[in-house]
Amino acid sequence: MNISNRIITLDIKDLYTNLLKQGILMATKHWLGLGMGSKEENEELLMSIGTIMQQNYFQYNNTFYRPSKGVAMGSPLSGTLAELYLQFLEKQYIKHWISSREVSYYKRYVDDILLIYNENRITKENILQEFNKVDSNLEFKMTTEDNKCISFLDLNIHRKPNRIELGKYKYKYFHTQPI
């Protein structure tokens, strides 16, 4: 591992509730344009997704709600729609950082992102600023290394001079006493 490399994680705050219908439809249209479906089939699929998103209801305490934006977290389609949109954003905004070698490693799992960047080419503040400009509805929260260690998806990642070591992340549970 290069001595100038640093590791950060980014988390998208409230991903599902902050996805906009227009963005999801735009991303879906982009991906459909790369495929083999006919124009009519693609338009029908886009119309179906739009209808599903308009009928976006959830129940809490026996009351039904319709959010003003976003997709319901419990919907079977929400994860797929979020993935379509985030992959579109990565293609449009993230890919160039990897080719320029400012970012040497990028992995995302749902709304959690792990980045290794070269601090001689880009700053962590610049990365966060650029991510937060991608979509004004999405807010990214950054976590930085602490003593060359960072946690990501239940792993502790330790940055060593020539390698990365992985270890189990240990949660700190708070136990309460019965009343």
PDB file of C-alpha atoms in Angstrom:
ATOM      1  CA  MET A   1       0.000   0.000   0.000  1.00  0.00           C
ATOM      2  CA  ASN A   2       1.339   3.415  -0.995  1.00  0.00           C
ATOM      3  CA  ILE A   3       2.461   5.558   1.964  1.00  0.00           C
ATOM      4  CA  SER A   4       0.243   8.410   0.668  1.00  0.00           C
ATOM      5  CA  ASN A   5      -2.899   6.283   0.650  1.00  0.00           C
ATOM      6  CA  ARG A   6      -5.605   6.873   3.230  1.00  0.00           C
ATOM      7  CA  ILE A   7      -8.895   5.114   3.901  1.00  0.00           C
ATOM      8  CA  ILE A   8     -12.270   6.719   4.516  1.00  0.00           C
ATOM      9  CA  THR A   9     -15.829   5.450   4.602  1.00  0.00           C
ATOM     10  CA  LEU A  10     -18.912   7.299   3.462  1.00  0.00           C
ATOM     11  CA  ASP A  11     -22.471   6.579   4.499  1.00  0.00           C
ATOM     12  CA  ILE A  12     -25.523   7.891   2.676  1.00  0.00           C
ATOM     13  CA  LYS A  13     -27.926   9.326   5.227  1.00  0.00           C
ATOM     14  CA  ASP A  14     -31.506   8.019   4.846  1.00  0.00           C
ATOM     15  CA  LEU A  15     -30.877   6.691   1.334  1.00  0.00           C
ATOM     16  CA  TYR A  16     -34.297   5.265   0.522  1.00  0.00           C
ATOM     17  CA  THR A  17     -36.334   8.199   1.771  1.00  0.00           C
ATOM     18  CA  ASN A  18     -34.182  10.679  -0.166  1.00  0.00           C
ATOM     19  CA  LEU A  19     -34.309   9.085  -3.619  1.00  0.00           C
ATOM     20  CA  LEU A  20     -36.324  11.144  -6.059  1.00  0.00           C
ATOM     21  CA  LYS A  21     -38.661   9.593  -8.606  1.00  0.00           C
ATOM     22  CA  GLN A  22     -37.143  11.670 -11.444  1.00  0.00           C
ATOM     23  CA  GLY A  23     -33.623  10.474 -10.646  1.00  0.00           C
ATOM     24  CA  ILE A  24     -34.644   6.839 -10.504  1.00  0.00           C
ATOM     25  CA  LEU A  25     -36.555   7.100 -13.797  1.00  0.00           C
ATOM     26  CA  MET A  26     -33.614   8.889 -15.469  1.00  0.00           C
ATOM     27  CA  ALA A  27     -31.167   6.200 -14.304  1.00  0.00           C
ATOM     28  CA  THR A  28     -33.508   3.394 -15.358  1.00  0.00           C
ATOM     29  CA  LYS A  29     -33.947   4.978 -18.784  1.00  0.00           C
ATOM     30  CA  HIS A  30     -30.162   5.197 -19.131  1.00  0.00           C
ATOM     31  CA  TRP A  31     -29.660   1.508 -18.302  1.00  0.00           C
ATOM     32  CA  LEU A  32     -32.560   0.432 -20.523  1.00  0.00           C
ATOM     33  CA  GLY A  33     -30.984   2.367 -23.406  1.00  0.00           C
ATOM     34  CA  LEU A  34     -27.942   0.099 -23.156  1.00  0.00           C
ATOM     35  CA  GLY A  35     -30.025  -3.070 -23.359  1.00  0.00           C
ATOM     36  CA  MET A  36     -31.839  -5.100 -25.958  1.00  0.00           C
ATOM     37  CA  GLY A  37     -35.467  -4.169 -25.221  1.00  0.00           C
ATOM     38  CA  SER A  38     -37.622  -2.362 -27.743  1.00  0.00           C
ATOM     39  CA  LYS A  39     -38.545   1.283 -27.236  1.00  0.00           C
ATOM     40  CA  GLU A  40     -42.135   0.260 -26.448  1.00  0.00           C
ATOM     41  CA  GLU A  41     -41.047  -2.304 -23.845  1.00  0.00           C
ATOM     42  CA  ASN A  42     -38.723   0.219 -22.219  1.00  0.00           C
ATOM     43  CA  GLU A  43     -41.431   2.899 -22.080  1.00  0.00           C
ATOM     44  CA  GLU A  44     -43.863   0.391 -20.549  1.00  0.00           C
ATOM     45  CA  LEU A  45     -41.335  -0.563 -17.886  1.00  0.00           C
ATOM     46  CA  LEU A  46     -40.620   3.101 -17.085  1.00  0.00           C
ATOM     47  CA  MET A  47     -44.351   3.789 -16.816  1.00  0.00           C
ATOM     48  CA  SER A  48     -44.767   0.782 -14.486  1.00  0.00           C
ATOM     49  CA  ILE A  49     -41.911   1.941 -12.234  1.00  0.00           C
ATOM     50  CA  GLY A  50     -43.414   5.452 -12.158  1.00  0.00           C
ATOM     51  CA  THR A  51     -46.791   4.020 -11.132  1.00  0.00           C
ATOM     52  CA  ILE A  52     -45.226   1.879  -8.420  1.00  0.00           C
ATOM     53  CA  MET A  53     -43.364   4.891  -7.048  1.00  0.00           C
ATOM     54  CA  GLN A  54     -46.555   7.000  -7.011  1.00  0.00           C
ATOM     55  CA  GLN A  55     -48.264   4.280  -4.978  1.00  0.00           C
ATOM     56  CA  ASN A  56     -45.523   4.427  -2.384  1.00  0.00           C
ATOM     57  CA  TYR A  57     -47.281   3.919   0.955  1.00  0.00           C
ATOM     58  CA  PHE A  58     -46.187   2.598   4.307  1.00  0.00           C
ATOM     59  CA  GLN A  59     -47.949   1.858   7.569  1.00  0.00           C
ATOM     60  CA  TYR A  60     -46.913   2.941  11.039  1.00  0.00           C
ATOM     61  CA  ASN A  61     -49.041   2.512  14.184  1.00  0.00           C
ATOM     62  CA  ASN A  62     -52.080   1.460  12.127  1.00  0.00           C
ATOM     63  CA  THR A  63     -51.906   4.636  10.038  1.00  0.00           C
ATOM     64  CA  PHE A  64     -50.967   4.737   6.362  1.00  0.00           C
ATOM     65  CA  TYR A  65     -48.565   7.400   5.093  1.00  0.00           C
ATOM     66  CA  ARG A  66     -47.425   8.473   1.658  1.00  0.00           C
ATOM     67  CA  PRO A  67     -43.956  10.040   1.716  1.00  0.00           C
ATOM     68  CA  SER A  68     -43.450  13.189  -0.338  1.00  0.00           C
ATOM     69  CA  LYS A  69     -40.267  11.746  -1.871  1.00  0.00           C
ATOM     70  CA  GLY A  70     -38.220   8.601  -1.828  1.00  0.00           C
ATOM     71  CA  VAL A  71     -39.124   4.943  -1.802  1.00  0.00           C
ATOM     72  CA  ALA A  72     -40.440   2.890   1.090  1.00  0.00           C
ATOM     73  CA  MET A  73     -37.708   0.920   2.875  1.00  0.00           C
ATOM     74  CA  GLY A  74     -39.855  -2.203   3.157  1.00  0.00           C
ATOM     75  CA  SER A  75     -40.842  -2.340  -0.495  1.00  0.00           C
ATOM     76  CA  PRO A  76     -39.423  -5.323  -2.413  1.00  0.00           C
ATOM     77  CA  LEU A  77     -38.520  -2.979  -5.272  1.00  0.00           C
ATOM     78  CA  SER A  78     -36.754  -0.274  -3.206  1.00  0.00           C
ATOM     79  CA  GLY A  79     -33.351  -1.979  -3.084  1.00  0.00           C
ATOM     80  CA  THR A  80     -33.324  -2.549  -6.846  1.00  0.00           C
ATOM     81  CA  LEU A  81     -34.372   1.032  -7.610  1.00  0.00           C
ATOM     82  CA  ALA A  82     -31.728   2.424  -5.240  1.00  0.00           C
ATOM     83  CA  GLU A  83     -29.077   0.206  -6.830  1.00  0.00           C
ATOM     84  CA  LEU A  84     -30.020   1.323 -10.359  1.00  0.00           C
ATOM     85  CA  TYR A  85     -29.730   4.955  -9.309  1.00  0.00           C
ATOM     86  CA  LEU A  86     -26.481   4.616  -7.349  1.00  0.00           C
ATOM     87  CA  GLN A  87     -24.766   2.662 -10.129  1.00  0.00           C
ATOM     88  CA  PHE A  88     -25.788   5.413 -12.544  1.00  0.00           C
ATOM     89  CA  LEU A  89     -24.281   8.066 -10.240  1.00  0.00           C
ATOM     90  CA  GLU A  90     -21.078   6.038  -9.899  1.00  0.00           C
ATOM     91  CA  LYS A  91     -20.736   5.775 -13.660  1.00  0.00           C
ATOM     92  CA  GLN A  92     -21.319   9.511 -14.117  1.00  0.00           C
ATOM     93  CA  TYR A  93     -19.362  10.939 -11.171  1.00  0.00           C
ATOM     94  CA  ILE A  94     -17.018   8.406  -9.555  1.00  0.00           C
ATOM     95  CA  LYS A  95     -15.401   6.524 -12.437  1.00  0.00           C
ATOM     96  CA  HIS A  96     -13.084   9.449 -13.378  1.00  0.00           C
ATOM     97  CA  TRP A  97     -11.500   9.492  -9.904  1.00  0.00           C
ATOM     98  CA  ILE A  98     -10.375   5.912 -10.312  1.00  0.00           C
ATOM     99  CA  SER A  99      -8.929   6.527 -13.794  1.00  0.00           C
ATOM    100  CA  SER A 100      -7.055   9.597 -12.520  1.00  0.00           C
ATOM    101  CA  ARG A 101      -5.662   7.538  -9.607  1.00  0.00           C
ATOM    102  CA  GLU A 102      -6.910  10.061  -7.062  1.00  0.00           C
ATOM    103  CA  VAL A 103      -9.009   7.181  -5.736  1.00  0.00           C
ATOM    104  CA  SER A 104      -7.263   3.830  -5.912  1.00  0.00           C
ATOM    105  CA  TYR A 105     -10.073   1.723  -4.460  1.00  0.00           C
ATOM    106  CA  TYR A 106     -13.831   2.185  -4.335  1.00  0.00           C
ATOM    107  CA  LYS A 107     -16.415  -0.310  -3.082  1.00  0.00           C
ATOM    108  CA  ARG A 108     -20.010   0.242  -2.118  1.00  0.00           C
ATOM    109  CA  TYR A 109     -22.484  -2.006  -0.352  1.00  0.00           C
ATOM    110  CA  VAL A 110     -25.989  -0.482  -0.437  1.00  0.00           C
ATOM    111  CA  ASP A 111     -25.355   2.921   1.219  1.00  0.00           C
ATOM    112  CA  ASP A 112     -21.921   2.243   2.724  1.00  0.00           C
ATOM    113  CA  ILE A 113     -18.804   3.166   0.733  1.00  0.00           C
ATOM    114  CA  LEU A 114     -15.147   2.319   1.315  1.00  0.00           C
ATOM    115  CA  LEU A 115     -12.554   4.512  -0.411  1.00  0.00           C
ATOM    116  CA  ILE A 116      -8.779   4.408  -0.553  1.00  0.00           C
ATOM    117  CA  TYR A 117      -7.410   7.675  -1.896  1.00  0.00           C
ATOM    118  CA  ASN A 118      -4.019   9.252  -2.502  1.00  0.00           C
ATOM    119  CA  GLU A 119      -3.725  12.232  -0.152  1.00  0.00           C
ATOM    120  CA  ASN A 120      -1.078  13.790  -2.432  1.00  0.00           C
ATOM    121  CA  ARG A 121      -3.662  14.028  -5.243  1.00  0.00           C
ATOM    122  CA  ILE A 122      -6.934  14.751  -3.431  1.00  0.00           C
ATOM    123  CA  THR A 123      -8.079  15.578   0.088  1.00  0.00           C
ATOM    124  CA  LYS A 124     -10.741  13.776   2.069  1.00  0.00           C
ATOM    125  CA  GLU A 125     -12.591  17.091   2.405  1.00  0.00           C
ATOM    126  CA  ASN A 126     -12.633  17.471  -1.380  1.00  0.00           C
ATOM    127  CA  ILE A 127     -13.957  13.919  -1.775  1.00  0.00           C
ATOM    128  CA  LEU A 128     -16.779  14.572   0.691  1.00  0.00           C
ATOM    129  CA  GLN A 129     -17.593  17.904  -0.947  1.00  0.00           C
ATOM    130  CA  GLU A 130     -17.754  16.298  -4.412  1.00  0.00           C
ATOM    131  CA  PHE A 131     -19.937  13.433  -3.212  1.00  0.00           C
ATOM    132  CA  ASN A 132     -22.341  15.877  -1.575  1.00  0.00           C
ATOM    133  CA  LYS A 133     -22.633  17.791  -4.881  1.00  0.00           C
ATOM    134  CA  VAL A 134     -23.706  14.693  -6.865  1.00  0.00           C
ATOM    135  CA  ASP A 135     -27.354  14.833  -5.755  1.00  0.00           C
ATOM    136  CA  SER A 136     -28.654  17.570  -3.473  1.00  0.00           C
ATOM    137  CA  ASN A 137     -31.087  15.085  -1.879  1.00  0.00           C
ATOM    138  CA  LEU A 138     -28.349  12.681  -0.815  1.00  0.00           C
ATOM    139  CA  GLU A 139     -26.152  13.537   2.153  1.00  0.00           C
ATOM    140  CA  PHE A 140     -22.887  11.669   2.654  1.00  0.00           C
ATOM    141  CA  LYS A 141     -21.300  11.335   6.087  1.00  0.00           C
ATOM    142  CA  MET A 142     -17.573  10.619   6.233  1.00  0.00           C
ATOM    143  CA  THR A 143     -15.641   8.550   8.759  1.00  0.00           C
ATOM    144  CA  THR A 144     -11.845   8.718   8.769  1.00  0.00           C
ATOM    145  CA  GLU A 145      -9.152   6.383  10.020  1.00  0.00           C
ATOM    146  CA  ASP A 146      -8.342   6.364  13.681  1.00  0.00           C
ATOM    147  CA  ASN A 147      -4.755   5.239  14.313  1.00  0.00           C
ATOM    148  CA  LYS A 148      -4.588   3.718  10.786  1.00  0.00           C
ATOM    149  CA  CYS A 149      -7.770   1.729  11.442  1.00  0.00           C
ATOM    150  CA  ILE A 150     -11.349   2.115  10.222  1.00  0.00           C
ATOM    151  CA  SER A 151     -14.464  -0.025  10.543  1.00  0.00           C
ATOM    152  CA  PHE A 152     -16.558  -0.991   7.529  1.00  0.00           C
ATOM    153  CA  LEU A 153     -19.364  -3.568   7.375  1.00  0.00           C
ATOM    154  CA  ASP A 154     -18.468  -5.278  10.640  1.00  0.00           C
ATOM    155  CA  LEU A 155     -14.754  -5.388   9.795  1.00  0.00           C
ATOM    156  CA  ASN A 156     -11.833  -3.502  11.250  1.00  0.00           C
ATOM    157  CA  ILE A 157      -9.505  -2.498   8.434  1.00  0.00           C
ATOM    158  CA  HIS A 158      -5.928  -1.794   9.515  1.00  0.00           C
ATOM    159  CA  ARG A 159      -3.641   0.090   7.131  1.00  0.00           C
ATOM    160  CA  LYS A 160      -0.117  -1.333   7.268  1.00  0.00           C
ATOM    161  CA  PRO A 161       2.902  -0.062   5.256  1.00  0.00           C
ATOM    162  CA  ASN A 162       2.637  -2.753   2.563  1.00  0.00           C
ATOM    163  CA  ARG A 163      -0.771  -4.302   3.117  1.00  0.00           C
ATOM    164  CA  ILE A 164      -4.200  -4.101   4.676  1.00  0.00           C
ATOM    165  CA  GLU A 165      -5.220  -6.388   7.531  1.00  0.00           C
ATOM    166  CA  LEU A 166      -8.817  -7.272   8.307  1.00  0.00           C
ATOM    167  CA  GLY A 167     -10.190  -8.085  11.721  1.00  0.00           C
ATOM    168  CA  LYS A 168     -13.595  -8.521  13.304  1.00  0.00           C
ATOM    169  CA  TYR A 169     -15.328  -5.358  14.401  1.00  0.00           C
ATOM    170  CA  LYS A 170     -16.603  -5.594  17.957  1.00  0.00           C
ATOM    171  CA  TYR A 171     -19.741  -3.692  18.788  1.00  0.00           C
ATOM    172  CA  LYS A 172     -20.035  -2.076  22.151  1.00  0.00           C
ATOM    173  CA  TYR A 173     -23.400  -3.122  23.497  1.00  0.00           C
ATOM    174  CA  PHE A 174     -25.103  -1.247  26.266  1.00  0.00           C
ATOM    175  CA  HIS A 175     -26.974  -3.461  28.681  1.00  0.00           C
ATOM    176  CA  THR A 176     -29.837  -2.100  30.685  1.00  0.00           C
ATOM    177  CA  GLN A 177     -31.089  -3.419  33.968  1.00  0.00           C
ATOM    178  CA  PRO A 178     -34.731  -4.468  34.229  1.00  0.00           C
ATOM    179  CA  ILE A 179     -36.893  -2.004  36.142  1.00  0.00           C
TER     180      ILE A 179
END
